[in-house]
Amino acid sequence: MFRNNYDGDTVTFSPTGRLFQVEYALEAIKQGSATVGLRSEKYVVLVALKRNADELSSYQKKIIKCDEHMGLSLAGLAPDARVLSNYLRQQCNYSQLVYNRNLSLVKAGHLLSDKAQKNTQSYGGRPYGVGLLLAGYDNSGAHLLEFQPSGNTLELYGAAIGARSQGAKTYLERVMEEYLKIETADELIKHGVEALKHSLKDDTLSTKNLSIAVVGEDMPFTLYDGEDVIPYL
Amino acid sequence: MNHDPFSWGRPSDVQYGAYDTKIANASSNAYPSMNTQQPIITGTSVVSMKYNNGVIIAADGMGSYGSLLRFSNVNRLFVVGNSTVVGISGDISDMQYIERLLEDMEIENNYDNAYAESSEALLPSYVFEYLTSLMYQRRSKMDPLWNAIIVAGVEDGKQFLKYVDLKGVRYSSPSLATGFGAHMAIPLMRKLVDNDEDVKQIDLETAKKAILDCMKVLFYRDARSSRSFSLAVIDRDSGVDLQKLEVENMTWSFAKDIKGYGTQKV
């Protein structure tokens, strides 16, 4: 009784027009640890909270560089993020080799969307179980994109995905006017770290679990991990 | 380049055995498939130079079938996007194939691209890199596109002028020309722009006059050239201007005084 008959695969619509498998995939993002992205006119910052399985293990990497001008952070299934970031690396590389051109963020977003969308309309497959925050600086300036496995890609001023990300989102909404005008990367990072703090429950930020990345005008995509994040703690 | 394999430098016969003449005398009957061996309908020189506010490029309208001047109205300058002109010499069928690829490239750039008319528009360097990859890939398949190409344009407020040919060889210079132009137009243009510093002193009027002079000299001395030609100006401020012109102010009156080949007086 009351069993859901419409969530067996991605090719089945429910009577109300929903794709349950896709919605379950979106749930997988909420299981992942939080990551925050925000941008000013000149820079984009990604801040991520890394998690470890137990005290003996390392912390799962959350931020991946795709090209000199582009990178992403993830929440959800890490293997799916590897597949998608590898695809983006290829596309960046292709654009660079064939056209001597940096792949634009808008184009990268569309490419990811199209790739994810294919997985939601054929039998046998599954949607990607990962959400991505895409950061980059291209010919049209700084961009921050949020990718969802449903195929939605949105361009935003600030975004947060993952467990308890609502806290960070609320903070970013509150101080948006402030960080949009920021001129230096360091200032923007501080806002990012502050936002991430609003997503914490038990743990505190440390050199082990904090990961930061910046990209912007005259600044290639750079990742700060371990000791390098001390100034921002 | 001499395309006769017998005149290429070879390892000694003593060392490697005699050259297999079947290779040079290959026909489509003897081999299952064969790629382009020579150009058929050809376009002659493309000439181009930088000036202080942009670039000028010109090419005549002749499509020759060997020594027969078969087609007299062939356009060999192609506008790509709003800051690039591609000038092509060599085989006309290969040129038309490249023309189509350039059109496809513009269509593809518009796809999923909200900034296609502004910050993500096609730039000369993109077009050139694409053509360079294409030419080198085709020569590596032993199936070259039999052309020499000049890409002219303006990018980031700076002049862009580069050359690529059927072998994938590429280079850049304040003045560039293909074919006969490389022998006769470049010496004339280099009187004005010998290096990048000189470009600043040359205004549009001076540069245009130099290009017109080059086209005139080429019409005098290149047996595969025509009187009518296209000229494109890519200006930093006013963009691309493509015009049709004719060689004018030629000097032929001296010809009546030339008689015989030596001793003849009448």
mmCIF file of C-alpha atoms in Angstrom, chain B residues 56-251:
data_model
loop_
_atom_site.group_PDB
_atom_site.id
_atom_site.type_symbol
_atom_site.label_atom_id
_atom_site.label_comp_id
_atom_site.label_asym_id
_atom_site.label_seq_id
_atom_site.Cartn_x
_atom_site.Cartn_y
_atom_site.Cartn_z
ATOM 1 C CA ILE B 56 44.712 46.359 -44.848
ATOM 2 C CA ILE B 57 44.422 43.237 -46.966
ATOM 3 C CA ALA B 58 43.838 42.786 -50.705
ATOM 4 C CA ALA B 59 43.448 39.983 -53.255
ATOM 5 C CA ASP B 60 42.432 39.991 -56.922
ATOM 6 C CA GLY B 61 39.444 38.156 -58.403
ATOM 7 C CA MET B 62 41.111 35.701 -60.804
ATOM 8 C CA GLY B 63 40.545 31.935 -60.697
ATOM 9 C CA SER B 64 43.063 30.406 -63.124
ATOM 10 C CA TYR B 65 42.882 26.942 -64.666
ATOM 11 C CA GLY B 66 46.580 26.498 -65.356
ATOM 12 C CA SER B 67 47.460 29.357 -67.708
ATOM 13 C CA LEU B 68 43.819 29.780 -68.744
ATOM 14 C CA LEU B 69 42.275 32.746 -66.907
ATOM 15 C CA ARG B 70 39.052 30.783 -66.443
ATOM 16 C CA PHE B 71 37.048 32.624 -63.731
ATOM 17 C CA SER B 72 37.379 36.376 -63.428
ATOM 18 C CA ASN B 73 35.057 37.131 -60.535
ATOM 19 C CA VAL B 74 36.170 35.024 -57.558
ATOM 20 C CA ASN B 75 36.015 36.620 -54.124
ATOM 21 C CA ARG B 76 39.016 35.577 -52.017
ATOM 22 C CA LEU B 77 38.547 37.837 -48.975
ATOM 23 C CA PHE B 78 36.162 36.573 -46.296
ATOM 24 C CA VAL B 79 34.822 38.575 -43.383
ATOM 25 C CA VAL B 80 34.509 36.539 -40.166
ATOM 26 C CA GLY B 81 32.732 38.090 -37.184
ATOM 27 C CA ASN B 82 33.182 41.854 -36.925
ATOM 28 C CA SER B 83 36.954 42.224 -36.606
ATOM 29 C CA THR B 84 38.510 39.621 -38.919
ATOM 30 C CA VAL B 85 39.179 39.214 -42.640
ATOM 31 C CA VAL B 86 40.648 35.989 -44.034
ATOM 32 C CA GLY B 87 42.475 36.209 -47.390
ATOM 33 C CA ILE B 88 43.080 32.934 -49.235
ATOM 34 C CA SER B 89 45.281 32.034 -52.216
ATOM 35 C CA GLY B 90 45.901 28.655 -53.819
ATOM 36 C CA ASP B 91 43.315 26.021 -54.782
ATOM 37 C CA ILE B 92 39.837 27.514 -55.148
ATOM 38 C CA SER B 93 37.872 24.359 -54.260
ATOM 39 C CA ASP B 94 39.856 24.032 -51.034
ATOM 40 C CA MET B 95 39.263 27.750 -50.458
ATOM 41 C CA GLN B 96 35.498 27.225 -50.811
ATOM 42 C CA TYR B 97 35.732 24.376 -48.296
ATOM 43 C CA ILE B 98 37.525 26.683 -45.861
ATOM 44 C CA GLU B 99 34.927 29.388 -46.531
ATOM 45 C CA ARG B 100 32.259 26.930 -45.451
ATOM 46 C CA LEU B 101 34.186 25.979 -42.306
ATOM 47 C CA LEU B 102 34.462 29.665 -41.411
ATOM 48 C CA GLU B 103 30.695 30.090 -41.834
ATOM 49 C CA ASP B 104 30.121 27.017 -39.643
ATOM 50 C CA MET B 105 32.497 28.486 -37.071
ATOM 51 C CA GLU B 106 30.407 31.675 -36.853
ATOM 52 C CA ILE B 107 27.182 29.691 -36.477
ATOM 53 C CA GLU B 108 28.733 27.492 -33.796
ATOM 54 C CA ASN B 109 30.008 30.524 -31.902
ATOM 55 C CA ASN B 110 26.478 31.905 -31.705
ATOM 56 C CA TYR B 111 25.162 28.666 -30.211
ATOM 57 C CA ASP B 112 24.554 28.868 -26.434
ATOM 58 C CA ASN B 113 26.537 32.096 -26.313
ATOM 59 C CA ALA B 114 24.867 35.079 -24.670
ATOM 60 C CA TYR B 115 27.939 37.246 -25.317
ATOM 61 C CA ALA B 116 28.367 36.313 -29.005
ATOM 62 C CA GLU B 117 28.079 39.958 -30.096
ATOM 63 C CA SER B 118 30.311 41.375 -27.376
ATOM 64 C CA SER B 119 32.927 39.844 -25.086
ATOM 65 C CA GLU B 120 32.717 36.321 -26.551
ATOM 66 C CA ALA B 121 32.682 37.325 -30.221
ATOM 67 C CA LEU B 122 35.110 35.582 -32.598
ATOM 68 C CA LEU B 123 38.540 37.237 -32.602
ATOM 69 C CA PRO B 124 41.271 37.060 -35.260
ATOM 70 C CA SER B 125 43.493 34.923 -32.983
ATOM 71 C CA TYR B 126 40.699 32.323 -32.562
ATOM 72 C CA VAL B 127 40.132 32.119 -36.305
ATOM 73 C CA PHE B 128 43.862 31.881 -36.971
ATOM 74 C CA GLU B 129 44.489 29.143 -34.379
ATOM 75 C CA TYR B 130 41.629 27.117 -35.838
ATOM 76 C CA LEU B 131 42.949 27.455 -39.403
ATOM 77 C CA THR B 132 46.484 26.598 -38.264
ATOM 78 C CA SER B 133 45.286 23.418 -36.527
ATOM 79 C CA LEU B 134 43.289 22.545 -39.623
ATOM 80 C CA MET B 135 46.151 23.087 -42.099
ATOM 81 C CA TYR B 136 48.679 21.157 -40.011
ATOM 82 C CA GLN B 137 46.287 18.272 -39.378
ATOM 83 C CA ARG B 138 45.554 17.959 -43.112
ATOM 84 C CA ARG B 139 49.210 18.028 -44.149
ATOM 85 C CA SER B 140 49.887 15.364 -41.498
ATOM 86 C CA LYS B 141 47.266 13.147 -43.162
ATOM 87 C CA MET B 142 49.194 13.640 -46.439
ATOM 88 C CA ASP B 143 46.026 15.325 -47.730
ATOM 89 C CA PRO B 144 46.748 19.048 -47.565
ATOM 90 C CA LEU B 145 44.436 21.958 -48.282
ATOM 91 C CA TRP B 146 46.438 23.578 -51.095
ATOM 92 C CA ASN B 147 46.300 27.149 -49.837
ATOM 93 C CA ALA B 148 48.270 29.973 -48.282
ATOM 94 C CA ILE B 149 46.138 32.025 -45.899
ATOM 95 C CA ILE B 150 46.490 35.435 -44.291
ATOM 96 C CA VAL B 151 44.329 36.332 -41.296
ATOM 97 C CA ALA B 152 44.002 40.079 -40.729
ATOM 98 C CA GLY B 153 42.105 41.880 -38.023
ATOM 99 C CA VAL B 154 42.035 43.929 -34.876
ATOM 100 C CA GLU B 155 42.108 42.403 -31.397
ATOM 101 C CA ASP B 156 42.225 44.203 -28.024
ATOM 102 C CA GLY B 157 42.854 47.422 -29.950
ATOM 103 C CA LYS B 158 45.977 45.936 -31.554
ATOM 104 C CA GLN B 159 46.622 44.958 -35.166
ATOM 105 C CA PHE B 160 46.572 41.217 -35.907
ATOM 106 C CA LEU B 161 48.277 39.848 -39.018
ATOM 107 C CA LYS B 162 49.420 36.237 -39.456
ATOM 108 C CA TYR B 163 50.142 33.748 -42.218
ATOM 109 C CA VAL B 164 49.602 29.984 -42.478
ATOM 110 C CA ASP B 165 50.030 27.679 -45.485
ATOM 111 C CA LEU B 166 49.378 24.142 -46.722
ATOM 112 C CA LYS B 167 52.199 22.736 -44.588
ATOM 113 C CA GLY B 168 50.932 24.354 -41.400
ATOM 114 C CA VAL B 169 53.857 26.787 -41.391
ATOM 115 C CA ARG B 170 52.913 30.019 -39.655
ATOM 116 C CA TYR B 171 54.526 33.391 -39.144
ATOM 117 C CA SER B 172 53.736 37.020 -38.490
ATOM 118 C CA SER B 173 55.130 40.320 -39.740
ATOM 119 C CA PRO B 174 54.057 43.988 -40.157
ATOM 120 C CA SER B 175 53.556 43.162 -43.862
ATOM 121 C CA LEU B 176 52.628 39.790 -45.333
ATOM 122 C CA ALA B 177 51.978 38.422 -48.806
ATOM 123 C CA THR B 178 51.459 35.015 -50.410
ATOM 124 C CA GLY B 179 52.704 33.604 -53.742
ATOM 125 C CA PHE B 180 54.120 36.147 -56.179
ATOM 126 C CA GLY B 181 53.298 38.862 -53.655
ATOM 127 C CA ALA B 182 55.973 37.447 -51.341
ATOM 128 C CA HIS B 183 58.568 38.239 -54.037
ATOM 129 C CA MET B 184 57.247 41.544 -55.350
ATOM 130 C CA ALA B 185 54.839 43.151 -52.883
ATOM 131 C CA ILE B 186 56.747 42.560 -49.642
ATOM 132 C CA PRO B 187 59.864 44.515 -50.778
ATOM 133 C CA LEU B 188 57.602 47.484 -51.587
ATOM 134 C CA MET B 189 55.676 47.279 -48.301
ATOM 135 C CA ARG B 190 58.853 46.880 -46.236
ATOM 136 C CA LYS B 191 60.024 50.278 -47.503
ATOM 137 C CA LEU B 192 57.224 51.644 -45.307
ATOM 138 C CA VAL B 193 57.006 49.113 -42.469
ATOM 139 C CA ASP B 194 60.343 47.407 -41.937
ATOM 140 C CA ASN B 195 59.545 46.627 -38.291
ATOM 141 C CA ASP B 196 56.781 47.017 -35.713
ATOM 142 C CA GLU B 197 58.006 50.485 -34.705
ATOM 143 C CA ASP B 198 57.413 51.810 -38.233
ATOM 144 C CA VAL B 199 53.729 50.827 -38.119
ATOM 145 C CA LYS B 200 52.966 53.813 -35.836
ATOM 146 C CA GLN B 201 54.139 56.286 -38.527
ATOM 147 C CA ILE B 202 51.923 54.888 -41.293
ATOM 148 C CA ASP B 203 48.397 56.252 -41.660
ATOM 149 C CA LEU B 204 45.551 54.633 -43.582
ATOM 150 C CA GLU B 205 46.055 56.766 -46.673
ATOM 151 C CA THR B 206 49.762 55.881 -46.990
ATOM 152 C CA ALA B 207 49.114 52.200 -46.358
ATOM 153 C CA LYS B 208 46.267 52.056 -48.855
ATOM 154 C CA LYS B 209 48.415 53.735 -51.518
ATOM 155 C CA ALA B 210 51.151 51.151 -50.882
ATOM 156 C CA ILE B 211 48.689 48.269 -51.271
ATOM 157 C CA LEU B 212 47.314 49.797 -54.512
ATOM 158 C CA ASP B 213 50.889 50.081 -55.799
ATOM 159 C CA CYS B 214 51.518 46.433 -54.902
ATOM 160 C CA MET B 215 48.385 45.307 -56.738
ATOM 161 C CA LYS B 216 49.505 47.357 -59.771
ATOM 162 C CA VAL B 217 52.998 45.845 -59.793
ATOM 163 C CA LEU B 218 51.490 42.368 -59.431
ATOM 164 C CA PHE B 219 49.151 43.042 -62.357
ATOM 165 C CA TYR B 220 52.160 44.157 -64.434
ATOM 166 C CA ARG B 221 54.286 41.106 -63.647
ATOM 167 C CA ASP B 222 52.093 38.188 -62.497
ATOM 168 C CA ALA B 223 50.656 36.289 -65.488
ATOM 169 C CA ARG B 224 47.876 34.796 -63.302
ATOM 170 C CA SER B 225 46.582 38.109 -61.898
ATOM 171 C CA SER B 226 43.634 40.282 -62.858
ATOM 172 C CA ARG B 227 42.945 43.995 -62.965
ATOM 173 C CA SER B 228 39.979 43.968 -60.586
ATOM 174 C CA PHE B 229 40.536 43.180 -56.920
ATOM 175 C CA SER B 230 38.967 43.368 -53.479
ATOM 176 C CA LEU B 231 40.472 45.404 -50.668
ATOM 177 C CA ALA B 232 39.463 45.226 -47.010
ATOM 178 C CA VAL B 233 40.354 47.714 -44.309
ATOM 179 C CA ILE B 234 39.963 46.545 -40.703
ATOM 180 C CA ASP B 235 40.087 49.708 -38.634
ATOM 181 C CA ARG B 236 40.265 49.849 -34.843
ATOM 182 C CA ASP B 237 37.472 52.468 -34.742
ATOM 183 C CA SER B 238 35.309 51.964 -37.815
ATOM 184 C CA GLY B 239 35.537 48.162 -38.178
ATOM 185 C CA VAL B 240 35.600 46.193 -41.437
ATOM 186 C CA ASP B 241 35.231 47.914 -44.821
ATOM 187 C CA LEU B 242 35.334 45.668 -47.907
ATOM 188 C CA GLN B 243 35.521 47.341 -51.337
ATOM 189 C CA LYS B 244 35.931 46.388 -55.005
ATOM 190 C CA LEU B 245 38.612 48.274 -56.922
ATOM 191 C CA GLU B 246 40.560 48.253 -60.190
ATOM 192 C CA VAL B 247 44.240 48.825 -60.946
ATOM 193 C CA GLU B 248 44.594 52.375 -62.300
ATOM 194 C CA ASN B 249 47.233 54.867 -63.520
ATOM 195 C CA MET B 250 49.346 52.306 -65.361
ATOM 196 C CA THR B 251 52.282 53.309 -67.529
#
